[in-house]
Coordinates of C-alpha atoms in Angstrom, one line a residue:
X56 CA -197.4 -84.4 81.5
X57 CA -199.8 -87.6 81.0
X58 CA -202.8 -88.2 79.5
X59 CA -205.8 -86.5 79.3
X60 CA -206.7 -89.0 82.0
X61 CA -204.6 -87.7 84.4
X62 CA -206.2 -85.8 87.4
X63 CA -204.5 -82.3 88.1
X64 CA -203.0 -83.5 91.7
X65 CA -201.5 -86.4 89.8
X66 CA -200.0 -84.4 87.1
X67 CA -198.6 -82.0 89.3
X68 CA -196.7 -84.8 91.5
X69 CA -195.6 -85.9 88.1
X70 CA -194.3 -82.4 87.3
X71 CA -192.7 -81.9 90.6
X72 CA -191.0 -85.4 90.7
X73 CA -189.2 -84.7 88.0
X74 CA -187.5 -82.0 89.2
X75 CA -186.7 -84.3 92.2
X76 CA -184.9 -86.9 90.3
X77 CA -182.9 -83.9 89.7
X78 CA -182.1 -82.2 92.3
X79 CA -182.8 -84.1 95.4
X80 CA -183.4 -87.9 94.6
X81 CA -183.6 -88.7 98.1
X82 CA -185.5 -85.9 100.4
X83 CA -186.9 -86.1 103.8
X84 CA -190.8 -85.0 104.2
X85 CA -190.7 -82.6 106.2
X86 CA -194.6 -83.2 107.8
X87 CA -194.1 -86.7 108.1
X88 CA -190.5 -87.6 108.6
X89 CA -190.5 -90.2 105.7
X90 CA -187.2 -90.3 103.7
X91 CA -188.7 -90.2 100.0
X92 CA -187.0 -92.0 97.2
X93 CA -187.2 -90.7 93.5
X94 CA -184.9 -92.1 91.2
X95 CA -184.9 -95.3 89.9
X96 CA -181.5 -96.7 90.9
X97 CA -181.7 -95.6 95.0
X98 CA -185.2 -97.4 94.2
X99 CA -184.2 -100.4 92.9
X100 CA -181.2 -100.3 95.7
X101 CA -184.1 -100.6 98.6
X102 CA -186.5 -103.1 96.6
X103 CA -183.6 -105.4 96.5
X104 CA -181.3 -105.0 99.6
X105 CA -183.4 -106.8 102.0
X106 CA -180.2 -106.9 104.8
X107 CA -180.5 -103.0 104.7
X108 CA -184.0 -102.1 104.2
X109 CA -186.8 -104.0 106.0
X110 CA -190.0 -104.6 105.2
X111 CA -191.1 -104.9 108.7
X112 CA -192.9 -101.9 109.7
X113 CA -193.9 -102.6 112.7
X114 CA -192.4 -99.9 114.3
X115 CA -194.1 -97.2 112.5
X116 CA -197.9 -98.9 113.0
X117 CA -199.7 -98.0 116.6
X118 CA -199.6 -101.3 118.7
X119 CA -203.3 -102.8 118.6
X120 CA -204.5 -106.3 119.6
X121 CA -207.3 -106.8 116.8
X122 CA -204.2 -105.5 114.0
X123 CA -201.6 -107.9 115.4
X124 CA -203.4 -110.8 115.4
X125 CA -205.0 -110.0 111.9
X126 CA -201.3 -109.5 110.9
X127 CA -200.1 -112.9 111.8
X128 CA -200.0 -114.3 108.7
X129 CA -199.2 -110.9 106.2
X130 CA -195.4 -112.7 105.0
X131 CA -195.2 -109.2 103.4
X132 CA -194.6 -107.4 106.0
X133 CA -191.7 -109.5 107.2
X134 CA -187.7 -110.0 107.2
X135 CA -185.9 -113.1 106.8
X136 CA -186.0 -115.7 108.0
X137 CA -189.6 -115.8 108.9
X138 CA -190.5 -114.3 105.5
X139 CA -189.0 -117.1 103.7
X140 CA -190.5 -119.4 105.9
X141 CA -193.7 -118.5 105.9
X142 CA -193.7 -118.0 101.9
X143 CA -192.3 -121.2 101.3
X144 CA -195.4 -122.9 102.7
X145 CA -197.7 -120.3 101.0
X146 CA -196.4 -121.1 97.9
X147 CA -197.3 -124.5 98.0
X148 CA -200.3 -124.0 97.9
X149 CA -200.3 -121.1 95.8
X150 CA -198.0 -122.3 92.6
X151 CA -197.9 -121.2 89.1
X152 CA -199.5 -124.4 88.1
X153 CA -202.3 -123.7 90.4
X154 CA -202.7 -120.1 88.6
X155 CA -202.3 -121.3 84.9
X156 CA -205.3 -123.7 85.8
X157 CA -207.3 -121.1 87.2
X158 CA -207.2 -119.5 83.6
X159 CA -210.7 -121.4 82.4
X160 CA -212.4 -120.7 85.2
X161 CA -211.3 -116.6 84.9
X162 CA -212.5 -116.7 81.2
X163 CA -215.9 -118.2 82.4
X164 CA -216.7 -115.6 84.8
X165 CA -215.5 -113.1 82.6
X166 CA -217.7 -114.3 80.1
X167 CA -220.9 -114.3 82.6
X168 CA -219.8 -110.8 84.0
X169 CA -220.1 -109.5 80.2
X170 CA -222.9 -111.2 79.3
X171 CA -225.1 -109.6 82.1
X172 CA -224.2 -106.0 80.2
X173 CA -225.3 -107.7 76.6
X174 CA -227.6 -104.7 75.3
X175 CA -226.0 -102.0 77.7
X176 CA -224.0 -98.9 76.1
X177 CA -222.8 -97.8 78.7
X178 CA -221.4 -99.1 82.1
X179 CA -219.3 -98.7 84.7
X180 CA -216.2 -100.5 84.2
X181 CA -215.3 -100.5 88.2
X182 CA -218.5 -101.8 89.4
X183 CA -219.6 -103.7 86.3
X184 CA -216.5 -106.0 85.7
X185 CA -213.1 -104.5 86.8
X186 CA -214.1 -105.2 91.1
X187 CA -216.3 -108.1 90.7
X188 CA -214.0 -110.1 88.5
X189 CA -211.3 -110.7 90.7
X190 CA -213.5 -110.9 94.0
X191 CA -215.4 -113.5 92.2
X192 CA -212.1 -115.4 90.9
X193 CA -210.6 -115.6 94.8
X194 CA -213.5 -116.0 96.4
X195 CA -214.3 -119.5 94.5
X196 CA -210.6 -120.3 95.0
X197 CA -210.7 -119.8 98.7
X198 CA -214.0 -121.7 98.6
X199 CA -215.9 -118.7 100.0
X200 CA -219.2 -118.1 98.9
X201 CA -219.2 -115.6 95.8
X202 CA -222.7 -114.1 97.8
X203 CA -220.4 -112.0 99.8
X204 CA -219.1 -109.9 97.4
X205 CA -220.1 -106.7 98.6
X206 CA -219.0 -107.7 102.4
X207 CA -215.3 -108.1 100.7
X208 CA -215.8 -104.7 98.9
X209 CA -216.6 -103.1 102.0
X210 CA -214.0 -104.7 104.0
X211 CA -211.0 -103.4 101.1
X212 CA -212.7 -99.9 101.1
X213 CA -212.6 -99.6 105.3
X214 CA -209.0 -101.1 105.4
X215 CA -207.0 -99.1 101.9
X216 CA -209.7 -96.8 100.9
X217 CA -212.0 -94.9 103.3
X218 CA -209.7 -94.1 105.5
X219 CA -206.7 -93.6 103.3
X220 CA -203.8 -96.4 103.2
X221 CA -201.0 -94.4 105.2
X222 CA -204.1 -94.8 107.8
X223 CA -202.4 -97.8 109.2
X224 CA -199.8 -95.5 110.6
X225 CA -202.1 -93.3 113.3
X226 CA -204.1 -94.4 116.0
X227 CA -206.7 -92.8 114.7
X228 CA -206.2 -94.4 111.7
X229 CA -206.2 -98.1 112.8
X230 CA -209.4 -97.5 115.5
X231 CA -211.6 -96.3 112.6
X232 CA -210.1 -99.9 110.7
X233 CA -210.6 -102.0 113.8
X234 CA -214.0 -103.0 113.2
X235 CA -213.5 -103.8 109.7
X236 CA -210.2 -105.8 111.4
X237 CA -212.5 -107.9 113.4
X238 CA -215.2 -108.5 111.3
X239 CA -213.2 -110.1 108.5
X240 CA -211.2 -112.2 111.1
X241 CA -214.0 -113.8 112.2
X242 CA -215.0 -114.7 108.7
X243 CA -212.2 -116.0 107.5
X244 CA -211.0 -118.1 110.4
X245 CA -214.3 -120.0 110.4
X246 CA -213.9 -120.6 107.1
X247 CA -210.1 -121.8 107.8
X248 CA -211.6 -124.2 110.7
X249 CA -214.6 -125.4 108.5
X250 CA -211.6 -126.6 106.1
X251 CA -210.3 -128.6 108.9
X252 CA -213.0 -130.3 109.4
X253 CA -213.6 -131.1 106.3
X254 CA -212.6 -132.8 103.1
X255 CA -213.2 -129.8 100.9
X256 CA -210.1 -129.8 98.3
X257 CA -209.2 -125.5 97.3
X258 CA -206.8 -123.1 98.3
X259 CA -207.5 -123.3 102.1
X260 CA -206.8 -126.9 102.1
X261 CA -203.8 -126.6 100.5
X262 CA -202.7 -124.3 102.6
X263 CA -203.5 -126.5 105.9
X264 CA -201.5 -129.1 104.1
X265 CA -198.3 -127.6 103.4
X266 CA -195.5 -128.3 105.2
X267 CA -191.7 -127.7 105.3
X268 CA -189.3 -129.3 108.2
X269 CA -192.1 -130.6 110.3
X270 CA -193.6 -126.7 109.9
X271 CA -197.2 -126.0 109.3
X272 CA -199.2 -122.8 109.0
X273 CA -201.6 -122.4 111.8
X274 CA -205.0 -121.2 110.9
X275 CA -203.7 -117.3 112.1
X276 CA -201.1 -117.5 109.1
X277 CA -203.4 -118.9 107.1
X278 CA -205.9 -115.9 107.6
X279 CA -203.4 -113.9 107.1
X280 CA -202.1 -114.4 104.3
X281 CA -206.1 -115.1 102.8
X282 CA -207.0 -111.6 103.6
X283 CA -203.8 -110.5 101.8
X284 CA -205.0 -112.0 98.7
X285 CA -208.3 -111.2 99.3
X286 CA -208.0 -107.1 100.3
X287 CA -204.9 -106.2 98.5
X288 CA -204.9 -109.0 95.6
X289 CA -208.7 -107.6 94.5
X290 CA -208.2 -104.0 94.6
X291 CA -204.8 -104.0 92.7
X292 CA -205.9 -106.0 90.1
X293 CA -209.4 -104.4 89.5
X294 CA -207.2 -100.8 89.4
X295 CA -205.1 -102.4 87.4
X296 CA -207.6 -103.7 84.6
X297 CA -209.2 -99.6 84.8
X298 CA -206.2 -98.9 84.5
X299 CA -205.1 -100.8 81.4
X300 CA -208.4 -99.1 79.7
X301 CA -207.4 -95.6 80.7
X302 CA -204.4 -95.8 78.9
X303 CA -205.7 -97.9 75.9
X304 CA -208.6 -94.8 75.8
X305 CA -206.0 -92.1 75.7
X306 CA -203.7 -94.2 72.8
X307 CA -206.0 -95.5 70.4
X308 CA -203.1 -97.0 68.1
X309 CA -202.6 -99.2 70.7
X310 CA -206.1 -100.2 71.0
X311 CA -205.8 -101.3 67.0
X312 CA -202.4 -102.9 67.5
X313 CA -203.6 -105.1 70.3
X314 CA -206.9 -105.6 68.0
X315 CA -204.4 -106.7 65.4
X316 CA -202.0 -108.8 67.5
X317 CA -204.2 -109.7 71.0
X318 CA -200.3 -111.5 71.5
X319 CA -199.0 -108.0 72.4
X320 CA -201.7 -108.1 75.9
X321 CA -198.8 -109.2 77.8
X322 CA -196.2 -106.4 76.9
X323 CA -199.1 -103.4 77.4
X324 CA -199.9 -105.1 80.6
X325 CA -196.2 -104.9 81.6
X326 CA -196.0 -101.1 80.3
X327 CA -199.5 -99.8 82.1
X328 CA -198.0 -101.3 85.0
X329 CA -195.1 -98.7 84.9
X330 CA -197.0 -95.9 83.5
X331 CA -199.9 -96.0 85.5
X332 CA -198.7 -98.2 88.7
X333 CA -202.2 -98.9 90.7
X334 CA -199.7 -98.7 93.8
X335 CA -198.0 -95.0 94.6
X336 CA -195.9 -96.0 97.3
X337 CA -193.6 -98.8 98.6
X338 CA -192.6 -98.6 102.1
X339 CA -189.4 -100.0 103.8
X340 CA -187.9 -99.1 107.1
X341 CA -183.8 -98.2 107.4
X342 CA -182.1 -101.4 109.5
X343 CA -178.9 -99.6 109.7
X344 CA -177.6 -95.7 109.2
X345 CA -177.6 -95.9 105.6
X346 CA -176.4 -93.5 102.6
X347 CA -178.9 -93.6 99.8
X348 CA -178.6 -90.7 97.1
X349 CA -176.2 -88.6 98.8
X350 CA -178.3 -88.3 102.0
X351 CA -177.3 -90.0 105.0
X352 CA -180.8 -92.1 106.3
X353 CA -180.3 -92.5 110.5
X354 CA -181.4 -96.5 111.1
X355 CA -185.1 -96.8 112.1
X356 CA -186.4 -95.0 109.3
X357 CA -189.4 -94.8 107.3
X358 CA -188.2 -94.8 103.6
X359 CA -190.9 -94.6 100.4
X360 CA -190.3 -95.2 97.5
X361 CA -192.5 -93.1 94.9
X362 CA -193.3 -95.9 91.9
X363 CA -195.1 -92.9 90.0
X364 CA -191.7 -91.4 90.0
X365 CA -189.0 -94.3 89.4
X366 CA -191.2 -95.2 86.6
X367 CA -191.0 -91.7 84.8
X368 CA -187.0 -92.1 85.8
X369 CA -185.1 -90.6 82.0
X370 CA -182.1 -93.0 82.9
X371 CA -184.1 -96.0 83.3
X372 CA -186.6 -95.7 80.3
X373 CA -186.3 -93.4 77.0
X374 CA -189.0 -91.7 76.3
X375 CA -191.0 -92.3 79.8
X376 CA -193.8 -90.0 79.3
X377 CA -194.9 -91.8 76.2
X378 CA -196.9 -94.8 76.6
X379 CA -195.3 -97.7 74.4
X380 CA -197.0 -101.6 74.1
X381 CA -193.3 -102.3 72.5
X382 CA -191.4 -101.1 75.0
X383 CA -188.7 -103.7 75.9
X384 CA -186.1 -104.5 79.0
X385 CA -189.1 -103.1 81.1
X386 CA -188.2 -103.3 84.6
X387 CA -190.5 -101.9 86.5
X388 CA -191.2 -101.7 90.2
X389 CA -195.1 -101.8 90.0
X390 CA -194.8 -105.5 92.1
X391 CA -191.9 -104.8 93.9
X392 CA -188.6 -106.8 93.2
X393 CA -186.1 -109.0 95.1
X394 CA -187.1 -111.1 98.1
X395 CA -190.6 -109.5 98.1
X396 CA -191.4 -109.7 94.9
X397 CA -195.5 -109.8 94.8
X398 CA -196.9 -113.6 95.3
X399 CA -200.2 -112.3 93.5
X400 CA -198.7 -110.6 90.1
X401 CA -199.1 -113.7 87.9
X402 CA -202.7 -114.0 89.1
X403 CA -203.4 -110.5 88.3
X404 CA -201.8 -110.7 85.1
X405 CA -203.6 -113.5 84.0
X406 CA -206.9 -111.9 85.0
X407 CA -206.5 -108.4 83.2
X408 CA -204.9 -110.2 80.3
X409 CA -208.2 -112.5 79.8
X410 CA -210.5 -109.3 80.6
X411 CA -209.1 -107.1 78.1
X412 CA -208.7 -109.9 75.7
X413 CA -212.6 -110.8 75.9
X414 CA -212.9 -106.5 75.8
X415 CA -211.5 -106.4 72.7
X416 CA -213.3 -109.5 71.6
X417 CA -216.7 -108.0 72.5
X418 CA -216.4 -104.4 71.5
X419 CA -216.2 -102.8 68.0
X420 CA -215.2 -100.1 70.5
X421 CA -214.9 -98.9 73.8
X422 CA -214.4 -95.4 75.4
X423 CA -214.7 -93.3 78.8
X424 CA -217.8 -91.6 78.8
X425 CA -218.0 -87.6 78.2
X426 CA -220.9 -87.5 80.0
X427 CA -220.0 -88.9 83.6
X428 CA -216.7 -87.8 85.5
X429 CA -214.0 -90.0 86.3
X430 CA -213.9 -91.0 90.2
X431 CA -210.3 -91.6 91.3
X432 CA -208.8 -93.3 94.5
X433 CA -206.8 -90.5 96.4
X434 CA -203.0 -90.8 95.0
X435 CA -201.5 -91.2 97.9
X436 CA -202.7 -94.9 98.3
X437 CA -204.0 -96.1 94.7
X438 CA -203.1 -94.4 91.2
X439 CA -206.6 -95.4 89.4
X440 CA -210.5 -95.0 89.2
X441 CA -213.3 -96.0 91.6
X442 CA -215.3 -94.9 89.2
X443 CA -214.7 -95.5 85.5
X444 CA -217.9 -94.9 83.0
X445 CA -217.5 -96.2 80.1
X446 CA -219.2 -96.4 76.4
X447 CA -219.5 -99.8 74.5
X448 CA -220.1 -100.6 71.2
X449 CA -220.9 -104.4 70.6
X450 CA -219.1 -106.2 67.6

C-alpha cells in the first residue's frame, strides 16, 4: 500500500488502519489511554463539534512555568470564547490580502534560493529550498532578521522534532523542551517590544495594532501566536513542499500533466495534502461522556484522530490508495476543519504552489536520488523527509 516512497513503519500503519476502519473505527490505545479515531465520518464529527471536543489540552500537558507563559498566545490550543477572541485580532493582521501580497516577495526568494544551486545536480531538497523557503518568507514578514535561520531550525527541531511531538505530554518531555522554550521567548518578545517602540510597519505591528471592543493583544499573545507561525507554520509547509515531490517522483504522469497545465498546482497541492498529510495526528480532548463509533468516550479524554487513516477512508474517497491531481469534492482533514480550521494553510499553499511551479520551470527533470537514502521524520509527529536528496536536470 503506497508508493515506493513509503517507509515500512508507514506502510504497515497504512495496512493496519484499514482494517480498523473496519472493525473498530474508534479504539482505545491501550499504552497510552488515547481514544484513537479511524474513520472519516467520527473524524470529521470531532474536527467540527467544537461544544463536544475541545481543543484545549491542557489537561493532558505537565504544568510548567516557561510552557505556560510561552503558550499564552497559541489561539489553537483554545475553546471559545477566548479562541475567537484572540483569532479575531490575529486575523487582522494576518488577512488574505496580506498573504496574496506576499506572493512576489515568495517568488523572489524562491528565485534566489534556486539560483544558488545553478550548476548543481544534485541537492538536497530539505536543506536546499523546502526549510529555508518558508523560514526566510516569515522571518522577513515578522521583520526578523533572515541571519537567524538556523536558530529557528533549531528551535522547530528541539520543540516537534528531537524529542518527538507527543513530547509535550511527559515531564520529561517538556524539561528536555524548556530551554528551547526560553530561548525563543526571549527572542521574540524583544523583538515584539522593539515594535513598540518603533515605527517599523510588518506583521508585528499589525498585530500591536489590532483591536476588537476596546481588546488588544498584549506582547504574550503576540509571541504566541509568532512562534506558532514561526515553529509549526515552517515545518509544515517545508514537509509539505517534500512532500508534494515525493509523490510527483512516484507518479510521473502527473509530473507531465502539471508540466502541461501548471493550472492544475492547486488541485495536486489539495490531493498530496490527503495522501501524504505532513501532520499524523490531530488531538482533541472529550468535554462530555461522548459516543463516537459505537464506543462510549468517558469526558476528559484524550481523543486522536489518525489523518493518515481518514484520508485512506473507502467511503469518503474512491479509489484512496491512488494518487489523483483530478480528484474532485476533496475534503480533507490535513488543516483541520470547523472553528480551527488552520490560520497558516493559505500561506503554505501559496508557498509550495510558487516552489513547485518555479521546479517545474527550472527542471527538464527532477528525481530522488538512488544513491542517498531518504531521512524521514518519525510518523508519529510528521509524515515526510528531513532528508530528501534529489537529482536535477536544468531546462
Amino acid at each position: 500500500m503506497g508508493g515506493p516512497h513509503v517507509p515500512d513503519e508507514v506502510r504497515d500503519m497504512l495496512t493496519s488502519y484499514r482494517q480498523m476502519r473496519r472493525t473498530e473505527p474508534v479504539s482505545q490505545d491501550k499504552d497510552t489511554g488515547r481514544w484513537q479515531v479511524f474513520r472519516y465520518s467520527d473524524a470529521m464529527t470531532v474536527a467540527t463539534d467544537a461544544n463536544t471536543f475541545s481543543n484545549d489540552l491542557s489537561e493532558f500537558i505537565p504544568d510548567h512555568e516557561d510552557l505556560n507563559t510561552f503558550s499564552k498566545g497559541n489561539f489553537q490550543n483554545m475553546d471559545q470564547p477566548r479562541h475567537r477572541e484572540l483569532r479575531g485580532l490575529v486575523s487582522q493582521g494576518f488577512t488574505p490580502r496580506f498573504v496574496a501580497g506576499m506572493a512576489p516577495r515568495i517568488e523572489a526568494v524562491t528565485n534566489e534560493l534556486l539560483d544558488a544551486m545553478r550548476g548543481r545536480d544534485h541537492i538536497d531538497l530539505v536543506t536546499d529550498l523546502a526549510q529555508p523557503l518558508p523560514v526566510t518568507v516569515i522571518a522577513e514578514v515578522m521583520g526578523l532578521p533572515v541571519s537567524d535561520r538556523a536558530l529557528f531550525r533549531k528551535w522547530a527541531d528541539a520543540l516537534l522534532v528531537d524529542n518527538g511531538i507527543d513530547a509535550i505530554f511527559s515531564e520529561q518531555g517538556v524539561a528536555a523542551m524548556a530551554p528551547a522554550i526560553r530561548e525563543m521567548n526571549a527572542y521574540l518578545l524583544n523583538h515584539v517590544r522593539q515594535y513598540r517602540t518603533s515605527r517599523r510597519e510588518g506583521l508585528i505591528h499589525d498585530l500591536i495594532a489590532a483591536e476588537t471592543d476596546g481588546k488588544k493583544l498584549d506582547d504574550q499573545e503576540i509571541v504566541g501566536f509568532l512562534a506558532l507561525l514561526l515553529i509549526a507554520g515552517h515545518l509544515t509547509t517545508s514537509t509539505l513542499l517534500g512532500n508534494a515531490i515525493l509523490c510527483l517522483d512516484e507518479n510521473p504522469e502527473a509530473t507531465r500533466q502539471l508540466r502541461a497545465d501548471p493550472g492544475l498546482l492547486p488541485n495536486m497541492i489539495e490531493e498530496v495534502l490527503r495522501y501524504r498529510s505532513p501532520l499524523f495526528w490531530l488531538d482533541r480532548r472529550a468535554k462530555e461522556t461522548v459516543r463516537l463509533g459505537g464506543c462510549e468516550i468517558p469526558a476528559g479524554s484524550q481523543v486522536s484522530v489518525a489523518l493518515v487513516s481518514v484520508s485512506r477512508d473507502e467511503d469518503e474517497f474512491k479509489d484512496p490508495d491512488t494518487f489523483d491531481i483530478h480528484r474532485t469534492a476533496n475534503r480533507h482533514l490535513a488543516f483541520g476543519m470547523g472553528v480551527h480550521f488552520c490560520l497558516g494553510a493559505p500561506l503554505a499553499r501559496l508557498e509550495v504552489r510558487i516552489a513547485l511551479k518555479a521546479l517545474l520551470d527550472r527542471y527538464r527533470d527532477f528525481a530522488v536520488s538512488v544513491d542517498e537514502p531518504i531521512v524521514y521524520h518519525d510518523p508519529r509527529g510528521f509524515q515526510g523527509a528531513k532528508r530528501l536528496p534529489l537529482d536535477l536536470v536544468a531546462a
